[in-house]
Tab-separated table of N, CA and C in Angstrom:
chain	number	residue	atom	x	y	z
A	931	MET	N	-2.851	10.672	-1.335
A	931	MET	CA	-2.958	10.807	-2.752
A	931	MET	C	-1.561	10.790	-3.399
A	932	TRP	N	-1.390	9.920	-4.304
A	932	TRP	CA	-0.112	9.764	-5.035
A	932	TRP	C	-0.065	10.795	-6.238
A	933	ILE	N	1.116	11.369	-6.381
A	933	ILE	CA	1.338	12.243	-7.587
A	933	ILE	C	2.372	11.483	-8.378
A	934	VAL	N	2.068	11.259	-9.655
A	934	VAL	CA	3.023	10.547	-10.463
A	934	VAL	C	3.829	11.480	-11.287
A	935	LYS	N	5.149	11.044	-11.546
A	935	LYS	CA	6.064	11.891	-12.224
A	935	LYS	C	5.937	11.745	-13.741
A	936	ARG	N	5.071	10.894	-14.176
A	936	ARG	CA	4.952	10.633	-15.579
A	936	ARG	C	3.521	11.104	-16.097
A	937	ASN	N	3.535	11.480	-17.380
A	937	ASN	CA	2.277	11.917	-17.990
A	937	ASN	C	1.462	10.715	-18.435
A	938	ALA	N	0.334	10.967	-19.045
A	938	ALA	CA	-0.581	9.861	-19.508
A	938	ALA	C	0.086	8.966	-20.494
A	939	GLU	N	1.060	9.475	-21.211
A	939	GLU	CA	1.757	8.651	-22.208
A	939	GLU	C	2.949	7.963	-21.652
A	940	GLY	N	3.217	8.083	-20.338
A	940	GLY	CA	4.326	7.385	-19.710
A	940	GLY	C	5.695	8.113	-19.720
A	941	TYR	N	5.705	9.346	-20.210
A	941	TYR	CA	6.955	10.078	-20.239
A	941	TYR	C	7.150	10.881	-18.946
A	942	SER	N	8.390	11.033	-18.558
A	942	SER	CA	8.686	11.769	-17.322
A	942	SER	C	8.291	13.200	-17.487
A	943	ASP	N	7.559	13.715	-16.507
A	943	ASP	CA	6.990	15.109	-16.462
A	943	ASP	C	7.319	15.795	-15.104
A	944	PRO	N	8.647	16.093	-14.859
A	944	PRO	CA	8.952	16.636	-13.548
A	944	PRO	C	8.385	17.989	-13.279
A	945	THR	N	8.114	18.805	-14.273
A	945	THR	CA	7.556	20.145	-14.064
A	945	THR	C	6.154	20.040	-13.457
A	946	THR	N	5.287	19.270	-14.076
A	946	THR	CA	3.938	19.043	-13.573
A	946	THR	C	3.917	18.418	-12.212
A	947	TYR	N	4.880	17.427	-12.010
A	947	TYR	CA	4.976	16.819	-10.739
A	947	TYR	C	5.289	17.858	-9.616
A	948	GLU	N	6.278	18.671	-9.850
A	948	GLU	CA	6.606	19.656	-8.806
A	948	GLU	C	5.482	20.660	-8.568
A	949	ALA	N	4.815	21.064	-9.665
A	949	ALA	CA	3.724	21.980	-9.547
A	949	ALA	C	2.580	21.356	-8.668
A	950	MET	N	2.271	20.104	-8.906
A	950	MET	CA	1.229	19.415	-8.174
A	950	MET	C	1.612	19.254	-6.729
A	951	ARG	N	2.881	18.977	-6.479
A	951	ARG	CA	3.358	18.832	-5.049
A	951	ARG	C	3.239	20.164	-4.338
A	952	GLY	N	3.557	21.241	-5.080
A	952	GLY	CA	3.448	22.528	-4.458
A	952	GLY	C	1.955	22.946	-4.092
A	953	LEU	N	1.076	22.575	-5.062
A	953	LEU	CA	-0.375	22.850	-4.793
A	953	LEU	C	-0.877	22.046	-3.631
A	954	MET	N	-0.397	20.778	-3.514
A	954	MET	CA	-0.820	19.955	-2.384
A	954	MET	C	-0.383	20.562	-1.074
A	955	ARG	N	0.879	20.996	-1.051
A	955	ARG	CA	1.424	21.620	0.190
A	955	ARG	C	0.672	22.979	0.523
A	956	GLU	N	0.340	23.813	-0.515
A	956	GLU	CA	-0.440	24.937	-0.267
A	956	GLU	C	-1.810	24.670	0.269
A	957	ASP	N	-2.338	23.628	-0.243
A	957	ASP	CA	-3.694	23.196	0.242
A	957	ASP	C	-3.683	22.756	1.690
A	958	LEU	N	-2.630	22.009	2.014
A	958	LEU	CA	-2.450	21.513	3.433
A	958	LEU	C	-2.194	22.758	4.410
A	959	LEU	N	-1.459	23.713	3.926
A	959	LEU	CA	-1.209	24.827	4.753
A	959	LEU	C	-2.432	25.691	4.932
A	960	ARG	N	-3.238	25.756	3.892
A	960	ARG	CA	-4.475	26.522	3.925
A	960	ARG	C	-5.441	25.866	4.920
A	961	ARG	N	-5.529	24.552	4.812
A	961	ARG	CA	-6.496	23.820	5.690
A	961	ARG	C	-6.011	23.781	7.144
A	962	TYR	N	-4.711	23.591	7.368
A	962	TYR	CA	-4.254	23.394	8.752
A	962	TYR	C	-3.435	24.526	9.353
A	963	GLY	N	-3.177	25.551	8.504
A	963	GLY	CA	-2.386	26.706	8.906
A	963	GLY	C	-1.023	26.346	9.348
A	964	THR	N	-0.516	27.043	10.322
A	964	THR	CA	0.885	26.770	10.744
A	964	THR	C	1.032	25.524	11.484
A	965	GLU	N	-0.111	24.889	11.846
A	965	GLU	CA	-0.027	23.654	12.605
A	965	GLU	C	0.192	22.413	11.806
A	966	TYR	N	0.201	22.596	10.454
A	966	TYR	CA	0.462	21.436	9.627
A	966	TYR	C	1.934	20.898	9.876
A	967	ARG	N	1.995	19.668	10.075
A	967	ARG	CA	3.278	18.973	10.203
A	967	ARG	C	3.266	17.735	9.305
A	968	PRO	N	4.302	17.518	8.452
A	968	PRO	CA	4.302	16.379	7.617
A	968	PRO	C	4.690	15.106	8.456
A	969	LEU	N	4.066	13.997	8.010
A	969	LEU	CA	4.331	12.737	8.626
A	969	LEU	C	5.580	12.172	7.928
A	970	VAL	N	6.603	11.947	8.717
A	970	VAL	CA	7.917	11.501	8.123
A	970	VAL	C	8.288	10.162	8.735
A	971	PHE	N	8.696	9.277	7.811
A	971	PHE	CA	9.089	7.871	8.129
A	971	PHE	C	10.527	7.953	8.519
A	972	ILE	N	10.877	7.498	9.697
A	972	ILE	CA	12.253	7.451	10.185
A	972	ILE	C	12.864	6.158	9.763
A	973	CYS	N	13.964	6.281	8.949
A	973	CYS	CA	14.606	5.077	8.337
A	973	CYS	C	16.003	5.075	8.986
A	974	SER	N	16.223	4.082	9.859
A	974	SER	CA	17.509	4.002	10.524
A	974	SER	C	17.789	2.574	10.863
A	975	PRO	N	19.015	2.193	11.171
A	975	PRO	CA	19.350	0.741	11.452
A	975	PRO	C	18.619	0.334	12.742
A	976	PHE	N	18.299	-0.987	12.821
A	976	PHE	CA	17.706	-1.529	14.016
A	976	PHE	C	18.473	-2.762	14.433
A	977	ALA	N	18.653	-3.796	13.557
A	977	ALA	CA	19.290	-4.995	13.917
A	977	ALA	C	20.756	-4.794	14.296
A	978	GLY	N	21.328	-5.805	14.866
A	978	GLY	CA	22.734	-5.626	15.297
A	978	GLY	C	22.625	-5.203	16.789
A	979	ASP	N	23.159	-4.094	17.127
A	979	ASP	CA	23.171	-3.503	18.434
A	979	ASP	C	21.791	-2.878	18.659
A	980	MET	N	20.754	-3.662	18.981
A	980	MET	CA	19.385	-3.140	19.028
A	980	MET	C	19.189	-2.084	20.120
A	981	GLU	N	19.873	-2.225	21.260
A	981	GLU	CA	19.763	-1.240	22.334
A	981	GLU	C	20.271	0.095	21.943
A	982	LYS	N	21.447	0.093	21.320
A	982	LYS	CA	22.109	1.386	20.834
A	982	LYS	C	21.279	1.977	19.748
A	983	ASN	N	20.833	1.144	18.745
A	983	ASN	CA	20.084	1.643	17.623
A	983	ASN	C	18.697	2.160	18.049
A	984	THR	N	18.064	1.499	19.010
A	984	THR	CA	16.779	2.001	19.512
A	984	THR	C	17.015	3.350	20.172
A	985	GLU	N	18.025	3.562	20.910
A	985	GLU	CA	18.306	4.855	21.563
A	985	GLU	C	18.527	5.942	20.520
A	986	ARG	N	19.257	5.591	19.450
A	986	ARG	CA	19.522	6.575	18.375
A	986	ARG	C	18.179	6.906	17.665
A	987	THR	N	17.378	5.929	17.394
A	987	THR	CA	16.178	6.186	16.715
A	987	THR	C	15.259	7.111	17.530
A	988	ARG	N	15.232	6.935	18.877
A	988	ARG	CA	14.503	7.876	19.668
A	988	ARG	C	14.988	9.277	19.530
A	989	GLY	N	16.314	9.460	19.384
A	989	GLY	CA	16.872	10.773	19.223
A	989	GLY	C	16.517	11.294	17.844
A	990	TYR	N	16.435	10.494	16.785
A	990	TYR	CA	16.050	10.918	15.495
A	990	TYR	C	14.562	11.365	15.457
A	991	CYS	N	13.723	10.656	16.299
A	991	CYS	CA	12.331	11.065	16.386
A	991	CYS	C	12.218	12.377	17.106
A	992	ARG	N	13.007	12.584	18.157
A	992	ARG	CA	13.001	13.897	18.804
A	992	ARG	C	13.456	15.008	17.855
A	993	PHE	N	14.471	14.774	17.070
A	993	PHE	CA	14.897	15.708	16.041
A	993	PHE	C	13.763	16.042	15.078
A	994	ALA	N	12.973	15.027	14.624
A	994	ALA	CA	11.900	15.216	13.676
A	994	ALA	C	10.877	16.187	14.318
A	995	VAL	N	10.602	15.923	15.570
A	995	VAL	CA	9.519	16.836	16.242
A	995	VAL	C	10.080	18.241	16.303
A	996	GLU	N	11.416	18.381	16.568
A	996	GLU	CA	11.908	19.742	16.623
A	996	GLU	C	11.947	20.426	15.258
A	997	GLN	N	11.876	19.657	14.201
A	997	GLN	CA	11.796	20.171	12.879
A	997	GLN	C	10.340	20.346	12.389
A	998	ASN	N	9.423	20.289	13.304
A	998	ASN	CA	7.967	20.434	13.077
A	998	ASN	C	7.396	19.373	12.132
A	999	ALA	N	7.843	18.120	12.446
A	999	ALA	CA	7.371	16.988	11.651
A	999	ALA	C	6.804	15.933	12.660
A	1000	ILE	N	5.993	15.036	12.154
A	1000	ILE	CA	5.492	13.949	12.948
A	1000	ILE	C	6.263	12.730	12.604
A	1001	PRO	N	7.088	12.260	13.499
A	1001	PRO	CA	7.930	11.058	13.220
A	1001	PRO	C	7.139	9.732	13.311
A	1002	LEU	N	7.437	8.779	12.406
A	1002	LEU	CA	6.931	7.457	12.484
A	1002	LEU	C	8.122	6.519	12.356
A	1003	ALA	N	8.343	5.744	13.391
A	1003	ALA	CA	9.444	4.799	13.412
A	1003	ALA	C	8.884	3.448	13.817
A	1004	PRO	N	8.441	2.681	12.833
A	1004	PRO	CA	7.869	1.351	13.144
A	1004	PRO	C	8.821	0.374	13.841
A	1005	HIS	N	10.085	0.601	13.626
A	1005	HIS	CA	11.055	-0.274	14.339
A	1005	HIS	C	11.207	0.003	15.794
A	1006	LEU	N	10.534	1.123	16.301
A	1006	LEU	CA	10.392	1.337	17.759
A	1006	LEU	C	9.139	0.756	18.238
A	1007	LEU	N	8.088	0.683	17.360
A	1007	LEU	CA	6.807	0.203	17.830
A	1007	LEU	C	6.642	-1.337	17.829
A	1008	TYR	N	6.828	-1.951	16.708
A	1008	TYR	CA	6.507	-3.362	16.592
A	1008	TYR	C	7.375	-4.302	17.430
A	1009	PRO	N	8.525	-4.052	17.684
A	1009	PRO	CA	9.375	-4.894	18.568
A	1009	PRO	C	8.780	-4.934	19.989
A	1010	GLN	N	7.940	-3.969	20.356
A	1010	GLN	CA	7.340	-3.961	21.679
A	1010	GLN	C	6.436	-5.246	21.913
A	1011	PHE	N	5.839	-5.719	20.814
A	1011	PHE	CA	4.895	-6.924	20.916
A	1011	PHE	C	5.112	-7.920	19.910
A	1012	MET	N	6.112	-7.765	19.014
A	1012	MET	CA	6.444	-8.817	18.020
A	1012	MET	C	7.898	-9.263	18.227
A	1013	ASP	N	8.171	-10.547	17.935
A	1013	ASP	CA	9.539	-11.107	18.151
A	1013	ASP	C	10.396	-10.812	16.974
A	1014	GLU	N	11.411	-9.924	17.091
A	1014	GLU	CA	12.341	-9.594	16.003
A	1014	GLU	C	13.160	-10.797	15.552
A	1015	HIS	N	13.270	-11.792	16.463
A	1015	HIS	CA	14.133	-12.988	16.115
A	1015	HIS	C	13.311	-14.107	15.348
A	1016	ASP	N	12.050	-13.958	15.409
A	1016	ASP	CA	11.215	-14.928	14.663
A	1016	ASP	C	10.999	-14.444	13.298
A	1017	PRO	N	11.450	-15.221	12.271
A	1017	PRO	CA	11.433	-14.794	10.873
A	1017	PRO	C	10.007	-14.395	10.401
A	1018	ASP	N	8.985	-15.194	10.788
A	1018	ASP	CA	7.624	-14.841	10.332
A	1018	ASP	C	7.120	-13.529	10.988
A	1019	SER	N	7.456	-13.343	12.250
A	1019	SER	CA	7.037	-12.081	12.954
A	1019	SER	C	7.786	-10.877	12.411
A	1020	ARG	N	9.138	-11.084	12.116
A	1020	ARG	CA	9.901	-10.006	11.530
A	1020	ARG	C	9.381	-9.602	10.189
A	1021	LYS	N	9.044	-10.621	9.328
A	1021	LYS	CA	8.566	-10.358	7.984
A	1021	LYS	C	7.225	-9.540	8.118
A	1022	LEU	N	6.346	-9.939	9.003
A	1022	LEU	CA	5.103	-9.249	9.220
A	1022	LEU	C	5.301	-7.802	9.682
A	1023	GLY	N	6.274	-7.625	10.609
A	1023	GLY	CA	6.526	-6.280	10.994
A	1023	GLY	C	7.142	-5.370	9.967
A	1024	LEU	N	7.964	-5.942	9.107
A	1024	LEU	CA	8.505	-5.191	7.987
A	1024	LEU	C	7.403	-4.870	6.953
A	1025	PHE	N	6.470	-5.776	6.822
A	1025	PHE	CA	5.313	-5.496	5.896
A	1025	PHE	C	4.469	-4.265	6.462
A	1026	PHE	N	4.239	-4.327	7.801
A	1026	PHE	CA	3.513	-3.222	8.410
A	1026	PHE	C	4.177	-1.891	8.161
A	1027	GLY	N	5.539	-1.903	8.365
A	1027	GLY	CA	6.321	-0.722	8.111
A	1027	GLY	C	6.234	-0.162	6.683
A	1028	ARG	N	6.252	-1.061	5.792
A	1028	ARG	CA	6.077	-0.657	4.292
A	1028	ARG	C	4.747	-0.058	4.036
A	1029	VAL	N	3.703	-0.651	4.641
A	1029	VAL	CA	2.320	-0.071	4.467
A	1029	VAL	C	2.352	1.419	5.075
A	1030	LEU	N	2.920	1.533	6.216
A	1030	LEU	CA	2.942	2.836	6.870
A	1030	LEU	C	3.686	3.876	6.127
A	1031	LEU	N	4.817	3.415	5.441
A	1031	LEU	CA	5.670	4.294	4.639
A	1031	LEU	C	4.806	4.936	3.560
A	1032	GLY	N	3.885	4.201	2.978
A	1032	GLY	CA	3.024	4.678	1.921
A	1032	GLY	C	2.145	5.794	2.353
A	1033	LYS	N	1.946	5.950	3.653
A	1033	LYS	CA	1.117	7.029	4.221
A	1033	LYS	C	1.921	8.334	4.561
A	1034	CYS	N	3.200	8.215	4.498
A	1034	CYS	CA	4.068	9.373	4.861
A	1034	CYS	C	4.334	10.330	3.722
A	1035	GLN	N	4.626	11.548	4.125
A	1035	GLN	CA	4.937	12.620	3.149
A	1035	GLN	C	6.437	12.636	2.774
A	1036	GLU	N	7.240	12.110	3.722
A	1036	GLU	CA	8.724	12.120	3.465
A	1036	GLU	C	9.325	10.921	4.135
A	1037	LEU	N	10.492	10.513	3.659
A	1037	LEU	CA	11.343	9.491	4.243
A	1037	LEU	C	12.623	10.146	4.732
A	1038	TRP	N	12.987	10.034	5.989
A	1038	TRP	CA	14.246	10.599	6.487
A	1038	TRP	C	15.185	9.417	6.820
A	1039	VAL	N	16.327	9.397	6.184
A	1039	VAL	CA	17.255	8.285	6.299
A	1039	VAL	C	18.395	8.851	7.234
A	1040	PHE	N	18.710	8.069	8.301
A	1040	PHE	CA	19.750	8.556	9.247
A	1040	PHE	C	20.916	7.515	9.244
A	1041	GLY	N	22.105	8.099	9.433
A	1041	GLY	CA	23.332	7.270	9.549
A	1041	GLY	C	24.082	7.067	8.236
A	1042	ASP	N	25.231	6.486	8.419
A	1042	ASP	CA	26.168	6.284	7.380
A	1042	ASP	C	25.965	4.957	6.651
A	1043	LYS	N	25.529	3.973	7.344
A	1043	LYS	CA	25.332	2.618	6.784
A	1043	LYS	C	23.851	2.405	6.520
A	1044	VAL	N	23.568	1.834	5.360
A	1044	VAL	CA	22.206	1.522	4.917
A	1044	VAL	C	22.020	-0.019	4.964
A	1045	SER	N	21.176	-0.420	5.854
A	1045	SER	CA	20.911	-1.900	6.037
A	1045	SER	C	20.013	-2.351	4.842
A	1046	GLU	N	19.845	-3.677	4.800
A	1046	GLU	CA	18.968	-4.257	3.702
A	1046	GLU	C	17.479	-3.710	3.837
A	1047	GLY	N	17.039	-3.676	5.059
A	1047	GLY	CA	15.649	-3.160	5.317
A	1047	GLY	C	15.558	-1.741	4.912
A	1048	MET	N	16.605	-0.904	5.298
A	1048	MET	CA	16.562	0.559	4.965
A	1048	MET	C	16.544	0.651	3.439
A	1049	SER	N	17.379	-0.131	2.750
A	1049	SER	CA	17.515	-0.071	1.284
A	1049	SER	C	16.176	-0.281	0.630
A	1050	TYR	N	15.490	-1.256	1.137
A	1050	TYR	CA	14.091	-1.554	0.604
A	1050	TYR	C	13.146	-0.332	0.823
A	1051	GLU	N	13.217	0.223	1.991
A	1051	GLU	CA	12.354	1.372	2.287
A	1051	GLU	C	12.696	2.532	1.319
A	1052	ILE	N	13.965	2.728	1.099
A	1052	ILE	CA	14.444	3.848	0.217
A	1052	ILE	C	13.875	3.582	-1.295
A	1053	ARG	N	14.041	2.327	-1.700
A	1053	ARG	CA	13.540	1.993	-3.056
A	1053	ARG	C	12.043	2.198	-3.154
A	1054	LYS	N	11.252	1.773	-2.054
A	1054	LYS	CA	9.848	1.949	-2.099
A	1054	LYS	C	9.468	3.430	-2.179
A	1055	ALA	N	10.175	4.243	-1.394
A	1055	ALA	CA	9.913	5.700	-1.387
A	1055	ALA	C	10.225	6.313	-2.789
A	1056	GLN	N	11.344	5.876	-3.411
A	1056	GLN	CA	11.611	6.332	-4.740
A	1056	GLN	C	10.522	5.928	-5.726
A	1057	LYS	N	10.061	4.722	-5.654
A	1057	LYS	CA	9.073	4.221	-6.560
A	1057	LYS	C	7.810	4.988	-6.442
A	1058	HIS	N	7.524	5.424	-5.226
A	1058	HIS	CA	6.227	6.156	-5.015
A	1058	HIS	C	6.375	7.662	-4.975
A	1059	ASN	N	7.539	8.093	-5.366
A	1059	ASN	CA	7.826	9.569	-5.431
A	1059	ASN	C	7.677	10.245	-4.079
A	1060	ILE	N	8.093	9.531	-3.019
A	1060	ILE	CA	8.107	10.116	-1.674
A	1060	ILE	C	9.420	10.816	-1.475
A	1061	PRO	N	9.454	12.053	-1.153
A	1061	PRO	CA	10.703	12.820	-1.025
A	1061	PRO	C	11.579	12.152	0.043
A	1062	ILE	N	12.902	12.078	-0.199
A	1062	ILE	CA	13.838	11.471	0.687
A	1062	ILE	C	14.881	12.500	1.149
A	1063	LYS	N	15.099	12.540	2.493
A	1063	LYS	CA	16.181	13.387	3.074
A	1063	LYS	C	17.157	12.521	3.755
A	1064	TYR	N	18.467	12.869	3.571
A	1064	TYR	CA	19.447	12.073	4.259
A	1064	TYR	C	20.123	12.874	5.334
A	1065	PHE	N	20.373	12.242	6.497
A	1065	PHE	CA	20.956	12.940	7.633
A	1065	PHE	C	22.099	12.021	8.206
A	1066	THR	N	23.083	12.651	8.899
A	1066	THR	CA	24.132	11.891	9.563
A	1066	THR	C	23.538	11.398	10.902
A	1067	GLU	N	24.373	10.647	11.611
A	1067	GLU	CA	23.942	10.136	12.885
A	1067	GLU	C	23.736	11.312	13.872
A	1068	GLU	N	24.318	12.426	13.582
A	1068	GLU	CA	24.224	13.614	14.445
A	1068	GLU	C	23.104	14.524	13.966
A	1069	CYS	N	22.243	14.047	13.061
A	1069	CYS	CA	21.076	14.760	12.528
A	1069	CYS	C	21.458	15.993	11.756
A	1070	GLU	N	22.560	15.961	11.027
A	1070	GLU	CA	22.970	17.044	10.131
A	1070	GLU	C	22.615	16.595	8.715
A	1071	VAL	N	22.136	17.549	7.904
A	1071	VAL	CA	21.840	17.166	6.535
A	1071	VAL	C	23.030	16.649	5.772
A	1072	LYS	N	22.900	15.572	5.090
A	1072	LYS	CA	23.971	14.986	4.300
A	1072	LYS	C	23.993	15.646	2.905
A	1073	PRO	N	25.168	16.084	2.424
A	1073	PRO	CA	25.193	16.591	1.063
A	1073	PRO	C	25.083	15.433	0.106
A	1074	LEU	N	24.326	15.593	-0.914
A	1074	LEU	CA	24.201	14.449	-1.886
A	1074	LEU	C	25.290	14.384	-2.867
């Protein structure tokens, strides 16, 4: 379910937005108790040094689990059976990732450099009011 930050007339309404988000979280906690874990999209570099970036992303996923979240890192999944170097396959994999981002409760951005693909994911999360958290490569919260 999407919660919009604007009222019926199109004006920004952050108070109502935050209240609705709080109610949704309370409902999830009531339904699932302490076992509720948010689904978080792991946003980190992949291209370039793919071996190094894959290892880092695995660490980011472990960190998410330690934080009681369910990590989703499409860039670890799709290269297993899709060709990252084939433009059509890459485009399809990025599309799959964007669809999955829409199902997540949060977007977690890792590292100091934001790639073109990461930038797109951040913009999509902002557009759909998905909360974004920024972390360093060492999994420390980045001050904004």
